[in-house]
C-alpha cells in the first residue's frame, strides 16, 4: 500500500509537469521591460537635444538646462517648502519652550530675603540702678 | 524588448524547471507559475547580483514564495484543476491530502516523491539539512497515509 502511495505521487508529479507551461526568457524580459524599475533597461532619451544652441557644447556634462522646466522640479520645490515650514515650526516651538523655561526659573527662584526672619534685636533688659542711700 | 544575454538564458533553462517544481508545490499550479515568472523577472533585473550567488535558485524560491503567499492566502490552494479531464487516474483523495499538509512538508514530499528530486537536491535548494528533509518527509508521508487510510 505504501509503495502504491509512492507510485501515485510519482504519477501525480508527472501529470503536473505534463500540464505545465514553462516560463520562457522572452516572457521574463518582456515583463521586465514593462516594469519602470528595470535597471538593465536603457534610460528614456529626452526629446530635446542636449547640445547648446549657441556654442554647441555638450549640456549633459554639467546639465545646464533650466531646472524650473525640468519635470523633477515641482516635487523638489514642494519638498523644500515643506522642509522650510517644518524648520520654522521647530524654531518657534523651541523659542517658546526656552522662554517658558526661563520664566519658570525666575518664579521658582527662592527669595531668601523675604522668607528668612530677620533677627529681632532683643531689648536689653537692664536693671535700673538702685538708688544708693 | 531587451535582449537577454546568453548566460541569463542558460540560467533560466537550468533553474526554471526546479523553481517551477518548488513554487508549484508551495503555492499551487497557477500561483506557482506566476511566482516563477515574477522571481525570474527579478533575477533578470538584478542579474549581476544574482549570477554571483551560490544558490540563486533557493534565493529566488524564497522570494517567489514570499511574493505569492499573500495572494494564495486569499484563496484555496489549487494543486490540480478538478475539471481537468486529461489528468491521469490517481486516488481522488491525494490532492486534498497534499493541500492539507503544512507547506514545508508538502514541498519536501512533492519534490522528493512527485518530482523525484534526490534528498541532497532538496536540502541544497531549500538550504536546510538532510536530516530536516528526512523529518519533513517522514511526517508528511505519515500524515498522507493517515488521511488516505493507507497502512505503512
mmCIF file of C-alpha atoms in Angstrom:
data_model
loop_
_atom_site.group_PDB
_atom_site.id
_atom_site.type_symbol
_atom_site.label_atom_id
_atom_site.label_comp_id
_atom_site.label_asym_id
_atom_site.label_seq_id
_atom_site.Cartn_x
_atom_site.Cartn_y
_atom_site.Cartn_z
ATOM 1 C CA UNK A 1 0.000 0.000 0.000
ATOM 2 C CA UNK A 2 2.852 2.349 0.852
ATOM 3 C CA UNK A 3 4.571 1.706 -2.489
ATOM 4 C CA UNK A 4 1.238 2.358 -4.131
ATOM 5 C CA UNK A 5 1.194 5.768 -2.458
ATOM 6 C CA UNK A 6 4.694 6.429 -3.778
ATOM 7 C CA UNK A 7 3.702 5.450 -7.307
ATOM 8 C CA UNK A 8 0.594 7.594 -7.092
ATOM 9 C CA UNK A 9 2.668 10.561 -6.009
ATOM 10 C CA UNK A 10 5.060 9.982 -8.912
ATOM 11 C CA UNK A 11 2.150 9.740 -11.320
ATOM 12 C CA UNK A 12 0.689 12.895 -9.865
ATOM 13 C CA UNK A 13 4.018 14.722 -10.333
ATOM 14 C CA UNK A 14 4.298 13.570 -13.958
ATOM 15 C CA UNK A 15 0.782 14.811 -14.696
ATOM 16 C CA UNK A 16 1.609 18.159 -13.080
ATOM 17 C CA UNK A 17 4.728 18.557 -15.196
ATOM 18 C CA UNK A 18 2.929 17.471 -18.359
ATOM 19 C CA UNK A 19 0.306 20.183 -17.944
ATOM 20 C CA UNK A 20 2.840 22.851 -17.051
ATOM 21 C CA UNK A 21 3.610 25.752 -19.370
ATOM 22 C CA UNK A 22 7.234 26.711 -18.789
ATOM 23 C CA UNK A 23 8.227 30.336 -18.224
ATOM 24 C CA UNK A 24 10.390 31.437 -21.149
ATOM 25 C CA UNK A 25 13.157 34.017 -21.387
ATOM 26 C CA UNK A 26 11.091 36.170 -23.748
ATOM 27 C CA UNK A 27 8.239 36.336 -21.267
ATOM 28 C CA UNK A 28 10.639 37.313 -18.482
ATOM 29 C CA UNK A 29 12.424 40.048 -20.412
ATOM 30 C CA UNK A 30 9.134 41.447 -21.741
ATOM 31 C CA UNK A 31 7.753 41.687 -18.215
ATOM 32 C CA UNK A 32 10.968 43.328 -17.028
ATOM 33 C CA UNK A 33 10.885 45.799 -19.913
ATOM 34 C CA UNK A 34 7.336 46.790 -18.999
ATOM 35 C CA UNK A 35 8.466 47.498 -15.463
ATOM 36 C CA UNK A 36 9.702 51.031 -14.846
ATOM 37 C CA UNK A 37 12.213 49.939 -12.230
ATOM 38 C CA UNK A 38 14.348 47.916 -14.605
ATOM 39 C CA UNK A 39 17.970 48.902 -14.090
ATOM 40 C CA UNK A 40 19.034 46.995 -17.213
ATOM 41 C CA UNK A 41 16.655 48.966 -19.369
ATOM 42 C CA UNK A 42 18.180 51.879 -21.266
ATOM 43 C CA UNK A 43 17.094 55.270 -19.958
ATOM 44 C CA UNK A 44 14.435 57.082 -21.909
ATOM 45 C CA UNK A 45 16.045 59.675 -24.118
ATOM 46 C CA UNK A 46 14.879 63.249 -23.847
ATOM 47 C CA UNK A 47 13.204 64.617 -26.962
ATOM 48 C CA UNK A 48 15.183 67.850 -26.760
ATOM 49 C CA UNK A 49 18.800 67.922 -27.853
ATOM 50 C CA UNK A 50 21.448 68.013 -25.124
ATOM 51 C CA UNK A 51 23.606 70.450 -27.068
ATOM 52 C CA UNK A 52 23.858 74.224 -26.541
ATOM 53 C CA UNK A 53 22.240 76.070 -29.426
ATOM 54 C CA UNK A 54 24.777 78.924 -29.238
ATOM 55 C CA UNK A 55 28.133 77.284 -28.743
ATOM 56 C CA UNK A 56 27.283 73.649 -29.476
ATOM 57 C CA UNK A 57 28.801 72.344 -26.225
ATOM 58 C CA UNK A 58 27.505 69.189 -24.612
ATOM 59 C CA UNK A 59 24.936 70.106 -21.923
ATOM 60 C CA UNK A 60 24.802 66.629 -20.421
ATOM 61 C CA UNK A 61 28.184 67.172 -18.780
ATOM 62 C CA UNK A 62 27.016 69.894 -16.416
ATOM 63 C CA UNK A 63 23.268 69.787 -17.121
ATOM 64 C CA UNK A 64 22.869 73.485 -17.841
ATOM 65 C CA UNK A 65 19.184 73.248 -18.647
ATOM 66 C CA UNK A 66 16.830 75.374 -16.564
ATOM 67 C CA UNK A 67 15.802 73.256 -13.555
ATOM 68 C CA UNK A 68 12.412 75.017 -13.435
ATOM 69 C CA UNK A 69 11.436 73.374 -16.686
ATOM 70 C CA UNK A 70 12.688 70.014 -15.608
ATOM 71 C CA UNK A 71 9.890 67.559 -14.701
ATOM 72 C CA UNK A 72 11.655 66.794 -11.432
ATOM 73 C CA UNK A 73 11.372 70.404 -10.250
ATOM 74 C CA UNK A 74 7.836 70.592 -8.785
ATOM 75 C CA UNK A 75 8.318 67.754 -6.266
ATOM 76 C CA UNK A 76 11.735 69.140 -5.343
ATOM 77 C CA UNK A 77 10.287 72.612 -4.769
ATOM 78 C CA UNK A 78 7.425 71.181 -2.761
ATOM 79 C CA UNK A 79 9.830 69.172 -0.630
ATOM 80 C CA UNK A 80 11.949 72.269 0.018
ATOM 81 C CA UNK A 81 8.866 74.264 1.015
ATOM 82 C CA UNK A 82 7.703 71.560 3.418
ATOM 83 C CA UNK A 83 11.166 71.380 4.950
ATOM 84 C CA UNK A 84 11.264 75.165 5.391
ATOM 85 C CA UNK A 85 7.863 75.203 7.116
ATOM 86 C CA UNK A 86 8.868 72.320 9.369
ATOM 87 C CA UNK A 87 12.112 74.076 10.298
ATOM 88 C CA UNK A 88 10.205 77.283 11.099
ATOM 89 C CA UNK A 89 7.766 75.400 13.319
ATOM 90 C CA UNK A 90 10.600 73.694 15.162
ATOM 91 C CA UNK A 91 12.332 77.045 15.641
ATOM 92 C CA UNK A 92 9.207 78.755 17.001
ATOM 93 C CA UNK A 93 8.409 75.878 19.338
ATOM 94 C CA UNK A 94 11.998 75.865 20.565
ATOM 95 C CA UNK A 95 11.954 79.591 21.280
ATOM 96 C CA UNK A 96 8.640 79.316 23.148
ATOM 97 C CA UNK A 97 9.874 76.412 25.234
ATOM 98 C CA UNK A 98 13.108 78.182 26.145
ATOM 99 C CA UNK A 99 11.269 81.382 27.044
ATOM 100 C CA UNK A 100 8.778 79.453 29.156
ATOM 101 C CA UNK A 101 11.589 77.664 30.912
ATOM 102 C CA UNK A 102 13.278 80.987 31.737
ATOM 103 C CA UNK A 103 10.034 82.349 33.200
ATOM 104 C CA UNK A 104 9.615 79.281 35.359
ATOM 105 C CA UNK A 105 13.135 79.591 36.661
ATOM 106 C CA UNK A 106 12.512 83.158 37.711
ATOM 107 C CA UNK A 107 9.328 82.234 39.563
ATOM 108 C CA UNK A 108 10.761 79.327 41.450
ATOM 109 C CA UNK A 109 13.923 81.051 42.487
ATOM 110 C CA UNK A 110 13.963 81.067 46.280
ATOM 111 C CA UNK A 111 13.782 84.527 47.771
ATOM 112 C CA UNK A 112 15.768 84.292 50.897
ATOM 113 C CA UNK A 113 15.417 87.893 51.934
ATOM 114 C CA UNK A 114 11.610 87.771 52.157
ATOM 115 C CA UNK A 115 11.178 84.473 53.926
ATOM 116 C CA UNK A 116 14.067 84.496 56.339
ATOM 117 C CA UNK A 117 13.005 86.040 59.566
ATOM 118 C CA UNK A 118 15.140 88.932 60.407
ATOM 119 C CA UNK A 119 16.773 88.688 63.731
ATOM 120 C CA UNK A 120 14.962 90.943 66.095
ATOM 121 C CA UNK A 121 17.140 92.838 68.418
ATOM 122 C CA UNK A 122 16.073 91.888 71.848
ATOM 123 C CA UNK A 123 15.641 94.836 74.108
ATOM 124 C CA UNK A 124 18.385 94.857 76.527
ATOM 125 C CA UNK A 125 16.968 94.331 79.885
ATOM 126 C CA UNK A 126 18.950 96.396 82.227
ATOM 127 C CA UNK A 127 18.093 96.584 85.773
ATOM 128 C CA UNK A 128 17.681 100.116 86.912
ATOM 129 C CA UNK A 129 20.327 101.006 89.291
ATOM 130 C CA UNK A 130 19.051 101.097 92.779
ATOM 131 C CA UNK A 131 19.327 104.386 94.365
ATOM 132 C CA UNK A 132 22.036 104.238 96.832
ATOM 133 C CA UNK A 133 21.357 105.558 100.119
ATOM 134 C CA UNK B 1 12.202 44.404 -25.753
ATOM 135 C CA UNK B 2 15.652 43.852 -24.276
ATOM 136 C CA UNK B 3 17.844 41.003 -25.335
ATOM 137 C CA UNK B 4 18.865 38.670 -22.568
ATOM 138 C CA UNK B 5 22.498 37.683 -22.680
ATOM 139 C CA UNK B 6 23.389 34.072 -23.213
ATOM 140 C CA UNK B 7 24.366 33.489 -19.589
ATOM 141 C CA UNK B 8 20.904 34.527 -18.417
ATOM 142 C CA UNK B 9 19.246 32.292 -20.991
ATOM 143 C CA UNK B 10 21.288 29.380 -19.777
ATOM 144 C CA UNK B 11 20.428 30.220 -16.194
ATOM 145 C CA UNK B 12 16.692 30.253 -16.979
ATOM 146 C CA UNK B 13 16.902 26.950 -18.830
ATOM 147 C CA UNK B 14 18.701 25.399 -15.887
ATOM 148 C CA UNK B 15 16.775 26.923 -13.000
ATOM 149 C CA UNK B 16 13.218 27.325 -14.317
ATOM 150 C CA UNK B 17 12.089 23.667 -14.064
ATOM 151 C CA UNK B 18 13.308 23.373 -10.479
ATOM 152 C CA UNK B 19 11.949 26.717 -9.411
ATOM 153 C CA UNK B 20 8.642 25.869 -11.033
ATOM 154 C CA UNK B 21 8.538 22.485 -9.242
ATOM 155 C CA UNK B 22 9.199 24.048 -5.854
ATOM 156 C CA UNK B 23 6.876 27.031 -6.224
ATOM 157 C CA UNK B 24 4.048 24.891 -7.618
ATOM 158 C CA UNK B 25 4.395 22.600 -4.612
ATOM 159 C CA UNK B 26 4.303 25.566 -2.250
ATOM 160 C CA UNK B 27 1.674 27.745 -3.904
ATOM 161 C CA UNK B 28 -0.320 25.562 -6.309
ATOM 162 C CA UNK B 29 -0.282 25.333 -10.088
ATOM 163 C CA UNK B 30 -1.395 28.765 -11.183
ATOM 164 C CA UNK B 31 0.228 30.816 -8.430
ATOM 165 C CA UNK B 32 3.363 28.690 -8.710
ATOM 166 C CA UNK B 33 3.759 29.672 -12.339
ATOM 167 C CA UNK B 34 3.064 33.330 -11.608
ATOM 168 C CA UNK B 35 5.581 33.305 -8.775
ATOM 169 C CA UNK B 36 8.173 31.604 -11.014
ATOM 170 C CA UNK B 37 7.731 34.291 -13.665
ATOM 171 C CA UNK B 38 7.969 37.037 -11.022
ATOM 172 C CA UNK B 39 11.091 35.543 -9.480
ATOM 173 C CA UNK B 40 12.822 35.122 -12.839
ATOM 174 C CA UNK B 41 11.918 38.678 -13.831
ATOM 175 C CA UNK B 42 13.517 39.806 -10.577
ATOM 176 C CA UNK B 43 16.591 37.739 -11.482
ATOM 177 C CA UNK B 44 16.776 39.495 -14.858
ATOM 178 C CA UNK B 45 16.520 42.915 -13.228
ATOM 179 C CA UNK B 46 19.247 42.065 -10.686
ATOM 180 C CA UNK B 47 21.261 39.721 -12.851
ATOM 181 C CA UNK B 48 24.769 40.973 -11.875
ATOM 182 C CA UNK B 49 23.991 40.229 -8.211
ATOM 183 C CA UNK B 50 22.013 37.024 -8.783
ATOM 184 C CA UNK B 51 24.686 35.469 -11.006
ATOM 185 C CA UNK B 52 27.227 35.738 -8.181
ATOM 186 C CA UNK B 53 25.044 33.877 -5.683
ATOM 187 C CA UNK B 54 25.920 30.422 -4.508
ATOM 188 C CA UNK B 55 22.312 29.201 -4.541
ATOM 189 C CA UNK B 56 20.328 31.554 -6.789
ATOM 190 C CA UNK B 57 17.517 29.018 -7.168
ATOM 191 C CA UNK B 58 16.991 28.862 -3.426
ATOM 192 C CA UNK B 59 17.042 32.642 -3.160
ATOM 193 C CA UNK B 60 14.504 33.041 -5.954
ATOM 194 C CA UNK B 61 12.348 30.324 -4.411
ATOM 195 C CA UNK B 62 12.166 32.219 -1.110
ATOM 196 C CA UNK B 63 11.446 35.442 -2.938
ATOM 197 C CA UNK B 64 8.782 33.931 -5.181
ATOM 198 C CA UNK B 65 7.143 32.180 -2.273
ATOM 199 C CA UNK B 66 7.049 35.359 -0.223
ATOM 200 C CA UNK B 67 5.515 37.330 -3.085
ATOM 201 C CA UNK B 68 2.946 34.651 -3.848
ATOM 202 C CA UNK B 69 1.928 33.891 -0.284
ATOM 203 C CA UNK B 70 -0.387 36.845 0.208
ATOM 204 C CA UNK B 71 -2.302 36.058 -2.966
ATOM 205 C CA UNK B 72 -2.610 32.372 -2.046
ATOM 206 C CA UNK B 73 -3.868 33.128 1.459
ATOM 207 C CA UNK B 74 -6.905 34.803 -0.046
ATOM 208 C CA UNK B 75 -7.958 31.719 -1.995
ATOM 209 C CA UNK B 76 -7.767 27.941 -1.544
ATOM 210 C CA UNK B 77 -4.623 26.242 -2.804
ATOM 211 C CA UNK B 78 -5.299 24.581 -6.167
ATOM 212 C CA UNK B 79 -2.825 21.836 -6.914
ATOM 213 C CA UNK B 80 -4.703 20.432 -9.876
ATOM 214 C CA UNK B 81 -7.893 21.585 -11.583
ATOM 215 C CA UNK B 82 -10.859 19.452 -10.561
ATOM 216 C CA UNK B 83 -12.423 19.512 -14.023
ATOM 217 C CA UNK B 84 -9.281 18.604 -15.901
ATOM 218 C CA UNK B 85 -10.235 15.524 -17.946
ATOM 219 C CA UNK B 86 -6.683 14.988 -19.205
ATOM 220 C CA UNK B 87 -5.460 14.176 -15.696
ATOM 221 C CA UNK B 88 -4.419 10.534 -15.475
ATOM 222 C CA UNK B 89 -6.011 8.431 -12.825
ATOM 223 C CA UNK B 90 -4.868 8.692 -9.267
ATOM 224 C CA UNK B 91 -6.556 8.467 -5.905
ATOM 225 C CA UNK B 92 -9.087 11.347 -5.729
ATOM 226 C CA UNK B 93 -8.152 11.952 -2.108
ATOM 227 C CA UNK B 94 -4.497 12.649 -2.980
ATOM 228 C CA UNK B 95 -4.687 16.357 -3.975
ATOM 229 C CA UNK B 96 -6.782 17.394 -0.940
ATOM 230 C CA UNK B 97 -4.499 15.370 1.329
ATOM 231 C CA UNK B 98 -1.448 17.126 -0.127
ATOM 232 C CA UNK B 99 -3.129 20.514 0.250
ATOM 233 C CA UNK B 100 -3.837 19.812 3.924
ATOM 234 C CA UNK B 101 -0.119 19.289 4.720
ATOM 235 C CA UNK B 102 1.898 22.120 6.241
ATOM 236 C CA UNK B 103 3.703 23.969 3.429
ATOM 237 C CA UNK B 104 7.215 22.774 4.201
ATOM 238 C CA UNK B 105 6.099 19.148 4.493
ATOM 239 C CA UNK B 106 4.140 19.398 1.245
ATOM 240 C CA UNK B 107 7.092 20.956 -0.591
ATOM 241 C CA UNK B 108 9.507 18.295 0.620
ATOM 242 C CA UNK B 109 7.101 15.398 -0.095
ATOM 243 C CA UNK B 110 6.271 16.683 -3.559
ATOM 244 C CA UNK B 111 9.878 17.422 -4.505
ATOM 245 C CA UNK B 112 11.024 14.003 -3.312
ATOM 246 C CA UNK B 113 8.171 11.774 -4.445
ATOM 247 C CA UNK B 114 6.243 13.680 -7.132
ATOM 248 C CA UNK B 115 9.126 15.395 -8.914
ATOM 249 C CA UNK B 116 11.711 12.777 -7.900
ATOM 250 C CA UNK B 117 14.465 15.045 -6.648
ATOM 251 C CA UNK B 118 17.188 13.483 -4.526
ATOM 252 C CA UNK B 119 17.457 14.206 -0.813
ATOM 253 C CA UNK B 120 20.642 16.230 -1.421
ATOM 254 C CA UNK B 121 18.999 18.303 -4.138
ATOM 255 C CA UNK B 122 16.080 19.190 -1.877
ATOM 256 C CA UNK B 123 18.363 20.039 1.039
ATOM 257 C CA UNK B 124 20.623 22.179 -1.154
ATOM 258 C CA UNK B 125 17.793 24.036 -2.852
ATOM 259 C CA UNK B 126 15.829 24.771 0.325
ATOM 260 C CA UNK B 127 19.033 25.370 2.307
ATOM 261 C CA UNK B 128 18.077 23.005 5.094
ATOM 262 C CA UNK B 129 19.912 19.964 6.425
ATOM 263 C CA UNK B 130 19.329 16.485 5.061
ATOM 264 C CA UNK B 131 18.036 15.398 8.439
ATOM 265 C CA UNK B 132 15.405 18.156 8.308
ATOM 266 C CA UNK B 133 14.395 16.985 4.838
ATOM 267 C CA UNK B 134 14.116 13.452 6.208
ATOM 268 C CA UNK B 135 11.985 14.611 9.133
ATOM 269 C CA UNK B 136 9.631 16.668 6.956
ATOM 270 C CA UNK B 137 9.300 13.779 4.503
ATOM 271 C CA UNK B 138 8.544 11.218 7.196
ATOM 272 C CA UNK B 139 5.984 13.417 8.940
ATOM 273 C CA UNK B 140 4.376 14.418 5.649
ATOM 274 C CA UNK B 141 4.109 10.845 4.431
ATOM 275 C CA UNK B 142 2.702 9.700 7.775
ATOM 276 C CA UNK B 143 0.037 12.375 7.560
ATOM 277 C CA UNK B 144 -0.767 11.471 3.970
ATOM 278 C CA UNK B 145 -1.147 7.780 4.923
ATOM 279 C CA UNK B 146 -3.427 8.724 7.808
ATOM 280 C CA UNK B 147 -5.621 10.898 5.648
ATOM 281 C CA UNK B 148 -5.857 8.390 2.830
ATOM 282 C CA UNK B 149 -6.236 5.362 5.079
ATOM 283 C CA UNK B 150 -3.041 3.736 3.819
ATOM 284 C CA UNK B 151 -1.094 1.378 6.081
ATOM 285 C CA UNK B 152 2.677 1.672 6.117
#
